[in-house]
mmCIF file of C-alpha atoms in Angstrom:
data_model
loop_
_atom_site.group_PDB
_atom_site.id
_atom_site.type_symbol
_atom_site.label_atom_id
_atom_site.label_comp_id
_atom_site.label_asym_id
_atom_site.label_seq_id
_atom_site.Cartn_x
_atom_site.Cartn_y
_atom_site.Cartn_z
ATOM 1 C CA MET A 1 106.240 68.080 -46.806
ATOM 2 C CA GLY A 2 108.505 68.145 -49.823
ATOM 3 C CA SER A 3 108.287 69.871 -53.178
ATOM 4 C CA HIS A 4 105.164 69.167 -55.168
ATOM 5 C CA HIS A 5 103.161 70.263 -58.161
ATOM 6 C CA PRO A 6 99.789 71.818 -57.209
ATOM 7 C CA SER A 7 97.782 68.800 -58.315
ATOM 8 C CA GLN A 8 99.654 66.615 -55.819
ATOM 9 C CA LEU A 9 99.148 68.757 -52.746
ATOM 10 C CA ARG A 10 97.002 68.279 -49.728
ATOM 11 C CA HIS A 11 94.161 70.777 -49.548
ATOM 12 C CA SER A 12 92.826 72.620 -46.516
ATOM 13 C CA SER A 13 89.192 73.409 -47.177
ATOM 14 C CA THR A 14 87.005 76.143 -45.784
ATOM 15 C CA LYS A 15 84.861 74.459 -43.134
ATOM 16 C CA THR A 16 81.311 75.781 -43.116
ATOM 17 C CA LEU A 17 78.729 74.735 -40.547
ATOM 18 C CA LEU A 18 75.347 74.376 -42.225
ATOM 19 C CA PRO A 19 71.953 74.524 -40.523
ATOM 20 C CA GLY A 20 71.419 71.214 -38.798
ATOM 21 C CA GLY A 21 75.010 71.002 -37.616
ATOM 22 C CA HIS A 22 76.506 69.368 -40.720
ATOM 23 C CA ARG A 23 79.996 70.337 -41.807
ATOM 24 C CA LYS A 24 80.688 71.146 -45.432
ATOM 25 C CA SER A 25 84.118 71.620 -46.955
ATOM 26 C CA CYS A 26 84.019 74.451 -49.470
ATOM 27 C CA SER A 27 86.636 74.714 -52.181
ATOM 28 C CA MET A 28 87.324 76.587 -55.382
ATOM 29 C CA GLY A 29 88.603 73.305 -56.820
ATOM 30 C CA PRO A 30 85.987 70.553 -57.199
ATOM 31 C CA VAL A 31 83.743 70.798 -60.240
ATOM 32 C CA TYR A 32 80.806 69.064 -58.573
ATOM 33 C CA ASN A 33 79.105 69.119 -55.205
ATOM 34 C CA SER A 34 79.749 65.805 -53.491
ATOM 35 C CA LEU A 35 78.065 64.166 -50.511
ATOM 36 C CA HIS A 36 78.801 60.865 -48.833
ATOM 37 C CA MET A 37 76.242 58.136 -49.481
ATOM 38 C CA HIS A 38 73.330 58.399 -47.030
ATOM 39 C CA GLN A 39 74.544 61.904 -46.210
ATOM 40 C CA LEU A 40 72.438 64.017 -48.558
ATOM 41 C CA PHE A 41 71.400 67.017 -46.483
ATOM 42 C CA PHE A 42 68.767 69.688 -46.903
ATOM 43 C CA PHE A 43 69.327 73.178 -45.519
ATOM 44 C CA ARG A 44 66.594 73.623 -42.916
ATOM 45 C CA PRO A 45 66.357 75.954 -39.912
ATOM 46 C CA PRO A 46 65.096 73.423 -37.291
ATOM 47 C CA LYS A 47 67.312 71.986 -34.561
ATOM 48 C CA ARG A 48 68.593 69.099 -36.633
ATOM 49 C CA SER A 49 68.244 68.162 -40.284
ATOM 50 C CA PRO A 50 67.749 64.458 -40.937
ATOM 51 C CA SER A 51 70.046 62.650 -43.316
ATOM 52 C CA SER A 52 68.310 61.720 -46.538
ATOM 53 C CA ILE A 53 68.658 58.244 -48.003
ATOM 54 C CA PRO A 54 68.398 58.707 -51.787
ATOM 55 C CA GLU A 55 66.387 55.510 -52.329
ATOM 56 C CA LEU A 56 63.688 56.818 -49.983
ATOM 57 C CA SER A 57 63.471 60.305 -51.467
ATOM 58 C CA SER A 58 60.586 60.996 -53.845
ATOM 59 C CA SER A 59 62.517 63.845 -55.480
ATOM 60 C CA SER A 60 65.895 62.163 -56.058
ATOM 61 C CA LYS A 61 66.727 60.712 -59.447
ATOM 62 C CA ILE A 62 69.809 59.032 -60.915
ATOM 63 C CA LEU A 63 71.311 61.222 -63.640
ATOM 64 C CA ASP A 64 70.615 59.763 -67.079
ATOM 65 C CA CYS A 65 73.463 59.684 -69.570
ATOM 66 C CA ARG A 66 71.462 61.689 -72.096
ATOM 67 C CA ASN A 67 70.873 64.533 -69.665
ATOM 68 C CA PRO A 68 73.034 67.545 -70.682
ATOM 69 C CA LYS A 69 74.364 67.674 -67.103
ATOM 70 C CA CYS A 70 76.091 64.351 -67.740
ATOM 71 C CA PHE A 71 78.383 65.882 -70.359
ATOM 72 C CA PRO A 72 81.405 66.536 -68.079
ATOM 73 C CA GLY A 73 81.300 62.939 -66.862
ATOM 74 C CA CYS A 74 80.860 61.473 -70.317
ATOM 75 C CA PRO A 75 81.688 63.929 -73.119
ATOM 76 C CA ARG A 76 80.666 61.356 -75.742
ATOM 77 C CA CYS A 77 77.157 61.099 -74.277
ATOM 78 C CA ASN A 78 74.472 63.053 -76.065
ATOM 79 C CA GLY A 79 70.899 62.600 -77.203
ATOM 80 C CA ASP A 80 71.904 60.529 -80.234
ATOM 81 C CA SER A 81 74.572 58.427 -78.539
ATOM 82 C CA LYS A 82 74.281 54.652 -78.593
ATOM 83 C CA ASN A 83 77.373 54.121 -76.446
ATOM 84 C CA CYS A 84 75.954 55.255 -73.109
ATOM 85 C CA SER A 85 74.698 53.121 -70.287
ATOM 86 C CA HIS A 86 71.322 53.941 -68.792
ATOM 87 C CA ALA A 87 72.880 56.033 -66.010
ATOM 88 C CA CYS A 88 75.552 58.673 -66.322
ATOM 89 C CA PRO A 89 78.948 56.990 -65.759
ATOM 90 C CA GLN A 90 80.291 57.041 -62.219
ATOM 91 C CA TYR A 91 82.602 59.891 -61.332
ATOM 92 C CA SER A 92 85.998 60.049 -59.687
ATOM 93 C CA LEU A 93 86.872 63.231 -57.822
ATOM 94 C CA HIS A 94 90.571 63.716 -57.109
ATOM 95 C CA TYR A 95 91.140 66.327 -54.426
ATOM 96 C CA GLY A 96 94.672 66.927 -53.186
ATOM 97 C CA THR A 97 96.078 63.493 -52.338
ATOM 98 C CA GLY A 98 92.591 62.065 -51.780
ATOM 99 C CA ALA A 99 89.871 60.763 -54.048
ATOM 100 C CA ALA A 100 86.155 60.017 -54.005
ATOM 101 C CA PHE A 101 84.070 57.785 -56.262
ATOM 102 C CA GLY A 102 80.328 57.595 -56.760
ATOM 103 C CA PHE A 103 77.366 58.356 -58.997
ATOM 104 C CA PHE A 104 75.503 61.475 -60.063
ATOM 105 C CA LEU A 105 72.141 62.303 -58.582
ATOM 106 C CA LEU A 106 69.509 64.976 -59.217
ATOM 107 C CA GLU A 107 67.796 66.179 -56.062
ATOM 108 C CA ASN A 108 65.937 69.151 -54.635
ATOM 109 C CA LEU A 109 68.004 71.542 -52.531
ATOM 110 C CA ASN A 110 65.647 73.022 -49.947
ATOM 111 C CA PHE A 111 66.069 76.387 -48.245
ATOM 112 C CA PRO A 112 63.501 78.024 -45.937
ATOM 113 C CA ALA A 113 62.214 80.308 -48.726
ATOM 114 C CA LYS A 114 63.527 78.659 -51.871
ATOM 115 C CA THR A 115 63.901 75.232 -53.473
ATOM 116 C CA ILE A 116 66.481 74.499 -56.175
ATOM 117 C CA HIS A 117 65.065 71.714 -58.349
ATOM 118 C CA THR A 118 67.154 69.078 -60.206
ATOM 119 C CA PHE A 119 70.257 70.107 -58.285
ATOM 120 C CA LEU A 120 73.243 68.024 -59.423
ATOM 121 C CA VAL A 121 75.231 66.305 -56.676
ATOM 122 C CA GLY A 122 77.723 63.503 -56.535
ATOM 123 C CA CYS A 123 76.716 60.705 -54.182
ATOM 124 C CA THR A 124 79.981 59.254 -52.904
ATOM 125 C CA THR A 125 80.144 55.495 -52.369
ATOM 126 C CA SER A 126 83.851 55.252 -51.506
ATOM 127 C CA ALA A 127 86.568 57.717 -50.579
ATOM 128 C CA ALA A 128 90.148 57.807 -49.319
ATOM 129 C CA ARG A 129 92.309 60.464 -47.671
ATOM 130 C CA LEU A 130 89.738 63.244 -47.774
ATOM 131 C CA PRO A 131 89.172 65.869 -45.040
ATOM 132 C CA THR A 132 86.618 64.901 -42.400
ATOM 133 C CA SER A 133 83.310 66.479 -43.399
ATOM 134 C CA ASP A 134 79.830 65.523 -44.514
ATOM 135 C CA GLY A 135 80.590 66.549 -48.078
ATOM 136 C CA PHE A 136 82.225 68.980 -50.478
ATOM 137 C CA ALA A 137 80.604 72.060 -51.945
ATOM 138 C CA GLY A 138 82.204 72.963 -55.260
ATOM 139 C CA PHE A 139 82.659 76.704 -55.827
ATOM 140 C CA GLY A 140 84.796 76.514 -58.971
ATOM 141 C CA ARG A 141 84.180 78.605 -62.077
ATOM 142 C CA THR A 142 81.769 76.126 -63.653
ATOM 143 C CA MET A 143 78.052 75.845 -64.332
ATOM 144 C CA PHE A 144 77.838 72.833 -61.992
ATOM 145 C CA SER A 145 79.215 74.574 -58.899
ATOM 146 C CA LEU A 146 76.943 75.276 -55.938
ATOM 147 C CA PRO A 147 76.560 79.041 -56.562
ATOM 148 C CA MET A 148 76.002 78.642 -60.310
ATOM 149 C CA GLN A 149 73.326 75.980 -59.863
ATOM 150 C CA MET A 150 71.626 78.193 -57.293
ATOM 151 C CA GLY A 151 71.764 81.200 -59.595
ATOM 152 C CA VAL A 152 73.400 83.488 -57.039
ATOM 153 C CA LYS A 153 75.147 86.577 -58.335
ATOM 154 C CA LYS A 154 77.951 86.474 -55.793
ATOM 155 C CA PHE A 155 79.239 84.560 -52.802
ATOM 156 C CA ALA A 156 81.569 85.529 -50.004
ATOM 157 C CA TYR A 157 83.395 84.060 -47.037
ATOM 158 C CA CYS A 158 85.565 85.208 -44.171
ATOM 159 C CA LEU A 159 88.115 82.631 -43.024
ATOM 160 C CA ASN A 160 88.617 82.260 -39.289
ATOM 161 C CA SER A 161 92.053 81.906 -37.793
ATOM 162 C CA HIS A 162 93.145 78.273 -37.861
ATOM 163 C CA ASP A 163 93.452 78.490 -34.086
ATOM 164 C CA TYR A 164 89.743 77.545 -34.201
ATOM 165 C CA ASP A 165 90.182 74.444 -36.370
ATOM 166 C CA ASP A 166 89.223 72.045 -33.569
ATOM 167 C CA THR A 167 86.181 74.027 -32.441
ATOM 168 C CA GLN A 168 82.641 74.600 -33.702
ATOM 169 C CA ASN A 169 83.567 78.169 -34.636
ATOM 170 C CA SER A 170 83.242 77.715 -38.400
ATOM 171 C CA SER A 171 83.900 80.279 -41.099
ATOM 172 C CA LYS A 172 80.884 82.075 -42.524
ATOM 173 C CA LEU A 173 79.661 81.618 -46.093
ATOM 174 C CA ILE A 174 77.336 84.126 -47.768
ATOM 175 C CA LEU A 175 75.279 83.338 -50.890
ATOM 176 C CA ASP A 176 73.934 86.582 -52.358
ATOM 177 C CA TYR A 177 71.328 87.155 -55.082
ATOM 178 C CA SER A 178 71.869 90.940 -55.167
ATOM 179 C CA ASP A 179 74.264 92.549 -57.606
ATOM 180 C CA GLY A 180 75.123 95.818 -55.878
ATOM 181 C CA GLU A 181 78.630 96.815 -54.890
ATOM 182 C CA THR A 182 79.631 95.931 -51.344
ATOM 183 C CA LYS A 183 80.920 98.932 -49.419
ATOM 184 C CA GLY A 184 84.477 98.946 -48.200
ATOM 185 C CA LEU A 185 85.858 96.354 -50.628
ATOM 186 C CA SER A 186 88.807 96.677 -52.981
ATOM 187 C CA TYR A 187 88.134 95.012 -56.330
ATOM 188 C CA THR A 188 90.180 93.331 -59.020
ATOM 189 C CA THR A 189 88.772 91.616 -62.104
ATOM 190 C CA PHE A 190 88.871 87.915 -62.927
ATOM 191 C CA LEU A 191 90.970 87.077 -65.964
ATOM 192 C CA LYS A 192 89.881 84.884 -68.847
ATOM 193 C CA ASN A 193 90.711 81.257 -68.106
ATOM 194 C CA PRO A 194 93.032 79.245 -70.336
ATOM 195 C CA PRO A 195 91.185 76.325 -72.000
ATOM 196 C CA ASP A 196 92.955 73.635 -69.950
ATOM 197 C CA PHE A 197 92.065 75.207 -66.583
ATOM 198 C CA PRO A 198 88.455 76.439 -66.823
ATOM 199 C CA ILE A 199 87.442 76.123 -63.152
ATOM 200 C CA TYR A 200 90.023 78.380 -61.464
ATOM 201 C CA TYR A 201 89.641 82.035 -60.493
ATOM 202 C CA TYR A 202 92.587 83.812 -62.128
ATOM 203 C CA LEU A 203 93.431 87.305 -60.870
ATOM 204 C CA GLY A 204 95.354 90.046 -62.625
ATOM 205 C CA VAL A 205 98.442 90.690 -60.503
ATOM 206 C CA LYS A 206 101.014 93.345 -61.431
ATOM 207 C CA ASP A 207 103.765 92.348 -59.021
ATOM 208 C CA ILE A 208 104.584 91.138 -55.511
ATOM 209 C CA LYS A 209 106.335 92.967 -52.668
ATOM 210 C CA ILE A 210 108.171 91.683 -49.615
ATOM 211 C CA GLY A 211 107.962 94.516 -47.125
ATOM 212 C CA ASN A 212 108.818 97.661 -49.106
ATOM 213 C CA THR A 213 110.744 95.837 -51.822
ATOM 214 C CA LEU A 214 109.123 95.327 -55.215
ATOM 215 C CA LEU A 215 110.273 91.966 -56.554
ATOM 216 C CA GLY A 216 109.902 92.489 -60.304
ATOM 217 C CA ILE A 217 108.360 89.082 -61.051
ATOM 218 C CA PRO A 218 108.548 88.437 -64.834
ATOM 219 C CA SER A 219 105.178 89.108 -66.457
ATOM 220 C CA LYS A 220 104.954 85.630 -68.021
ATOM 221 C CA TYR A 221 104.394 84.179 -64.546
ATOM 222 C CA LEU A 222 101.742 86.732 -63.579
ATOM 223 C CA ALA A 223 99.167 86.210 -66.339
ATOM 224 C CA PRO A 224 97.936 82.907 -67.820
ATOM 225 C CA GLY A 225 98.993 82.199 -71.377
ATOM 226 C CA SER A 226 96.834 80.437 -73.956
ATOM 227 C CA ASP A 227 98.904 77.297 -73.297
ATOM 228 C CA GLY A 228 97.758 77.276 -69.651
ATOM 229 C CA ARG A 229 101.098 78.320 -68.182
ATOM 230 C CA GLY A 230 101.399 81.146 -65.688
ATOM 231 C CA GLY A 231 99.006 83.310 -63.732
ATOM 232 C CA LEU A 232 97.798 83.627 -60.155
ATOM 233 C CA ILE A 233 94.697 81.934 -58.770
ATOM 234 C CA ILE A 234 92.957 82.224 -55.405
ATOM 235 C CA ASP A 235 91.866 78.932 -53.838
ATOM 236 C CA SER A 236 90.554 78.516 -50.298
ATOM 237 C CA GLY A 237 91.004 74.757 -50.671
ATOM 238 C CA PHE A 238 94.787 75.056 -51.022
ATOM 239 C CA ALA A 239 96.432 75.188 -47.598
ATOM 240 C CA TYR A 240 99.342 77.642 -47.659
ATOM 241 C CA GLY A 241 100.083 78.452 -51.266
ATOM 242 C CA TYR A 242 102.237 77.479 -54.217
ATOM 243 C CA MET A 243 104.845 79.228 -56.358
ATOM 244 C CA THR A 244 106.533 77.803 -59.414
ATOM 245 C CA GLY A 245 110.327 77.467 -59.165
ATOM 246 C CA PRO A 246 111.542 80.806 -60.604
ATOM 247 C CA VAL A 247 108.937 82.814 -58.658
ATOM 248 C CA PHE A 248 109.695 80.894 -55.463
ATOM 249 C CA LYS A 249 113.418 81.674 -55.779
ATOM 250 C CA ILE A 250 112.801 85.405 -56.249
ATOM 251 C CA VAL A 251 110.463 85.545 -53.244
ATOM 252 C CA THR A 252 112.591 83.451 -50.875
ATOM 253 C CA ASN A 253 115.856 85.192 -51.827
ATOM 254 C CA GLU A 254 114.363 88.524 -50.784
ATOM 255 C CA LEU A 255 112.812 86.988 -47.694
ATOM 256 C CA LYS A 256 116.208 85.637 -46.630
ATOM 257 C CA LYS A 257 117.774 89.085 -47.084
ATOM 258 C CA GLN A 258 115.184 90.819 -44.934
ATOM 259 C CA MET A 259 115.301 88.139 -42.217
ATOM 260 C CA SER A 260 119.075 87.706 -42.159
ATOM 261 C CA LYS A 261 119.310 88.673 -38.476
ATOM 262 C CA TYR A 262 117.523 85.449 -37.528
ATOM 263 C CA ARG A 263 119.285 82.086 -37.403
ATOM 264 C CA ARG A 264 118.285 79.593 -40.098
ATOM 265 C CA SER A 265 117.195 76.129 -38.963
ATOM 266 C CA LEU A 266 118.755 73.917 -41.615
ATOM 267 C CA GLU A 267 117.829 70.814 -39.632
ATOM 268 C CA LEU A 268 114.137 71.693 -39.791
ATOM 269 C CA GLU A 269 114.453 72.508 -43.496
ATOM 270 C CA THR A 270 115.877 69.033 -44.103
ATOM 271 C CA LEU A 271 113.167 67.346 -42.033
ATOM 272 C CA SER A 272 110.239 69.323 -43.435
ATOM 273 C CA GLY A 273 111.311 69.962 -47.015
ATOM 274 C CA LEU A 274 110.348 73.616 -46.482
ATOM 275 C CA THR A 275 112.625 76.620 -46.869
ATOM 276 C CA PRO A 276 113.550 78.961 -45.359
ATOM 277 C CA CYS A 277 113.040 77.928 -41.719
ATOM 278 C CA TYR A 278 114.193 79.945 -38.722
ATOM 279 C CA ASN A 279 115.061 79.436 -35.075
ATOM 280 C CA PHE A 280 113.851 82.445 -33.070
ATOM 281 C CA THR A 281 115.266 81.306 -29.720
ATOM 282 C CA GLY A 282 116.409 84.317 -27.693
ATOM 283 C CA HIS A 283 114.336 86.874 -29.613
ATOM 284 C CA LYS A 284 111.681 88.610 -27.533
ATOM 285 C CA SER A 285 109.993 90.024 -30.621
ATOM 286 C CA ILE A 286 109.945 88.772 -34.192
ATOM 287 C CA LYS A 287 109.353 90.859 -37.296
ATOM 288 C CA ILE A 288 108.386 89.097 -40.510
ATOM 289 C CA PRO A 289 107.825 91.439 -43.477
ATOM 290 C CA ASP A 290 104.412 91.611 -45.132
ATOM 291 C CA LEU A 291 103.826 89.710 -48.361
ATOM 292 C CA ILE A 292 101.894 92.075 -50.643
ATOM 293 C CA TYR A 293 100.046 91.180 -53.840
ATOM 294 C CA GLN A 294 99.591 94.216 -56.095
ATOM 295 C CA PHE A 295 96.551 93.601 -58.289
ATOM 296 C CA LYS A 296 95.531 95.362 -61.461
ATOM 297 C CA GLY A 297 93.089 98.157 -60.742
ATOM 298 C CA GLY A 298 95.059 99.351 -57.729
ATOM 299 C CA ALA A 299 93.927 96.833 -55.091
ATOM 300 C CA ASN A 300 96.602 95.470 -52.748
ATOM 301 C CA MET A 301 96.255 92.394 -50.543
ATOM 302 C CA VAL A 302 98.600 92.625 -47.566
ATOM 303 C CA VAL A 303 99.421 89.224 -46.053
ATOM 304 C CA PRO A 304 100.989 89.553 -42.574
ATOM 305 C CA GLY A 305 103.802 87.229 -41.562
ATOM 306 C CA LYS A 306 101.550 85.230 -39.225
ATOM 307 C CA ASN A 307 99.454 84.226 -42.264
ATOM 308 C CA TYR A 308 102.229 83.031 -44.545
ATOM 309 C CA PHE A 309 104.630 81.475 -42.026
ATOM 310 C CA VAL A 310 103.872 78.330 -40.035
ATOM 311 C CA PHE A 311 105.011 78.497 -36.423
ATOM 312 C CA ILE A 312 106.036 75.928 -33.818
ATOM 313 C CA PRO A 313 105.950 78.289 -30.812
ATOM 314 C CA GLU A 314 106.892 75.648 -28.226
ATOM 315 C CA ILE A 315 110.395 75.432 -29.679
ATOM 316 C CA SER A 316 110.609 78.906 -31.295
ATOM 317 C CA LEU A 317 110.745 77.619 -34.868
ATOM 318 C CA ALA A 318 108.950 78.782 -38.017
ATOM 319 C CA CYS A 319 109.021 78.003 -41.742
ATOM 320 C CA PHE A 320 107.882 79.548 -45.002
ATOM 321 C CA PRO A 321 105.373 76.832 -45.984
ATOM 322 C CA VAL A 322 104.596 77.864 -49.562
ATOM 323 C CA VAL A 323 105.438 74.839 -51.679
ATOM 324 C CA THR A 324 107.133 74.719 -55.053
ATOM 325 C CA ASP A 325 108.220 72.423 -57.840
ATOM 326 C CA ALA A 326 111.762 73.846 -57.725
ATOM 327 C CA GLY A 327 114.319 71.072 -57.522
ATOM 328 C CA THR A 328 111.927 68.346 -58.687
ATOM 329 C CA ASN A 329 110.872 69.684 -62.054
ATOM 330 C CA THR A 330 113.192 70.013 -65.035
ATOM 331 C CA LEU A 331 110.803 72.364 -66.855
ATOM 332 C CA GLU A 332 111.595 76.067 -66.520
ATOM 333 C CA PHE A 333 107.931 76.967 -66.979
ATOM 334 C CA THR A 334 105.455 74.363 -65.742
ATOM 335 C CA PRO A 335 101.851 73.942 -66.941
ATOM 336 C CA GLY A 336 99.147 75.422 -64.747
ATOM 337 C CA PRO A 337 99.101 78.506 -62.523
ATOM 338 C CA SER A 338 102.464 79.842 -61.366
ATOM 339 C CA ILE A 339 101.114 81.187 -58.065
ATOM 340 C CA ILE A 340 98.311 79.964 -55.801
ATOM 341 C CA LEU A 341 97.081 82.329 -53.114
ATOM 342 C CA GLY A 342 96.061 79.747 -50.541
ATOM 343 C CA ASN A 343 93.722 79.449 -47.567
ATOM 344 C CA TYR A 344 96.050 80.593 -44.774
ATOM 345 C CA GLN A 345 97.159 83.649 -46.750
ATOM 346 C CA HIS A 346 93.692 85.186 -46.767
ATOM 347 C CA VAL A 347 92.630 84.331 -43.220
ATOM 348 C CA ASP A 348 90.874 87.328 -41.619
ATOM 349 C CA TYR A 349 89.900 88.702 -45.013
ATOM 350 C CA TYR A 350 86.322 89.144 -46.160
ATOM 351 C CA VAL A 351 86.479 87.822 -49.734
ATOM 352 C CA GLU A 352 83.661 88.268 -52.248
ATOM 353 C CA PHE A 353 83.424 86.453 -55.589
ATOM 354 C CA ASP A 354 81.236 88.715 -57.733
ATOM 355 C CA LEU A 355 80.154 86.259 -60.424
ATOM 356 C CA LYS A 356 77.939 88.652 -62.369
ATOM 357 C CA ASN A 357 80.595 91.353 -62.684
ATOM 358 C CA GLU A 358 83.487 88.844 -62.853
ATOM 359 C CA ARG A 359 85.604 90.368 -60.130
ATOM 360 C CA LEU A 360 87.003 89.664 -56.673
ATOM 361 C CA GLY A 361 86.415 92.039 -53.784
ATOM 362 C CA PHE A 362 88.189 91.888 -50.423
ATOM 363 C CA ARG A 363 88.864 93.754 -47.196
ATOM 364 C CA GLN A 364 90.911 92.915 -44.114
ATOM 365 C CA GLN A 365 88.859 92.291 -40.961
ATOM 366 C CA THR A 366 88.665 89.966 -37.969
ATOM 367 C CA CYS A 367 86.580 86.970 -38.962
#
């Protein structure tokens, strides 16, 4: 894995097992909820939910171009437009290095005690290089995401260790209609999104620490500007994390200082494109300093070394897998967020997105 801009990176979605045994990949990224053709599922409590073929469903309907929900797919379409086809134009969803293509559909989303009518989904007809799942559930900051269409006030998840990736032990997802404060959580507010990046969850971060050392990250990288540059976002669909070049250099320089007693593996760095990498052969115990995000409001998220390093225990090697555009980008300050707090970094954290109060709550626990 070399150096990349965030939009080019492979994502690692939260896998959620829905009633009926169907796997859904949940991400902060996608705008829409997308299901593979002939894989439109209802949430039902019985042993197995049948797949629904849209043509045979009495409640499914192709999205018309004049429907207001078509606007993101065809901004020129409106009630007076003469340039629209009968159906809303087909969509293309680009997710990491993969993509999906299909058409928009309105359908009922059935729960045991509630039905969401005219629920907007994308019915995928072709896809390439996407994670294996029955569909994507979009949790981005948009009116077309799953929680917003359902009208929930908050949602939460707790990411399992990736040691369980090949098992049926899926992470839990909670959709909550209550608006009370959850006990035991530390909170930090969502920031206002820059116009070019409306779907992300930006967090107000004051600084970052490696162990006990405060790094003094320049403020322009910690908060999004009106031009869309800078800021930190949290995204469970992003595997390890991302830091723009100048931030990456500050973080890794301090990391190298604090881990100087371990031998660097330059060969692995060359092969993987990651840096720094270490060879821990001969060490009975390994100490990697915590990576600590200090958020506005006083909340701190402590990321242990096991969550922000990737290990190859069979040969005693490990790398810092956070990717960067350093070395490939000539711009000193790239468009988009400067820091992405990725999936692996908040494993074993209960994370709550309080949509009504526009804040993130979290606590460390075993998921």
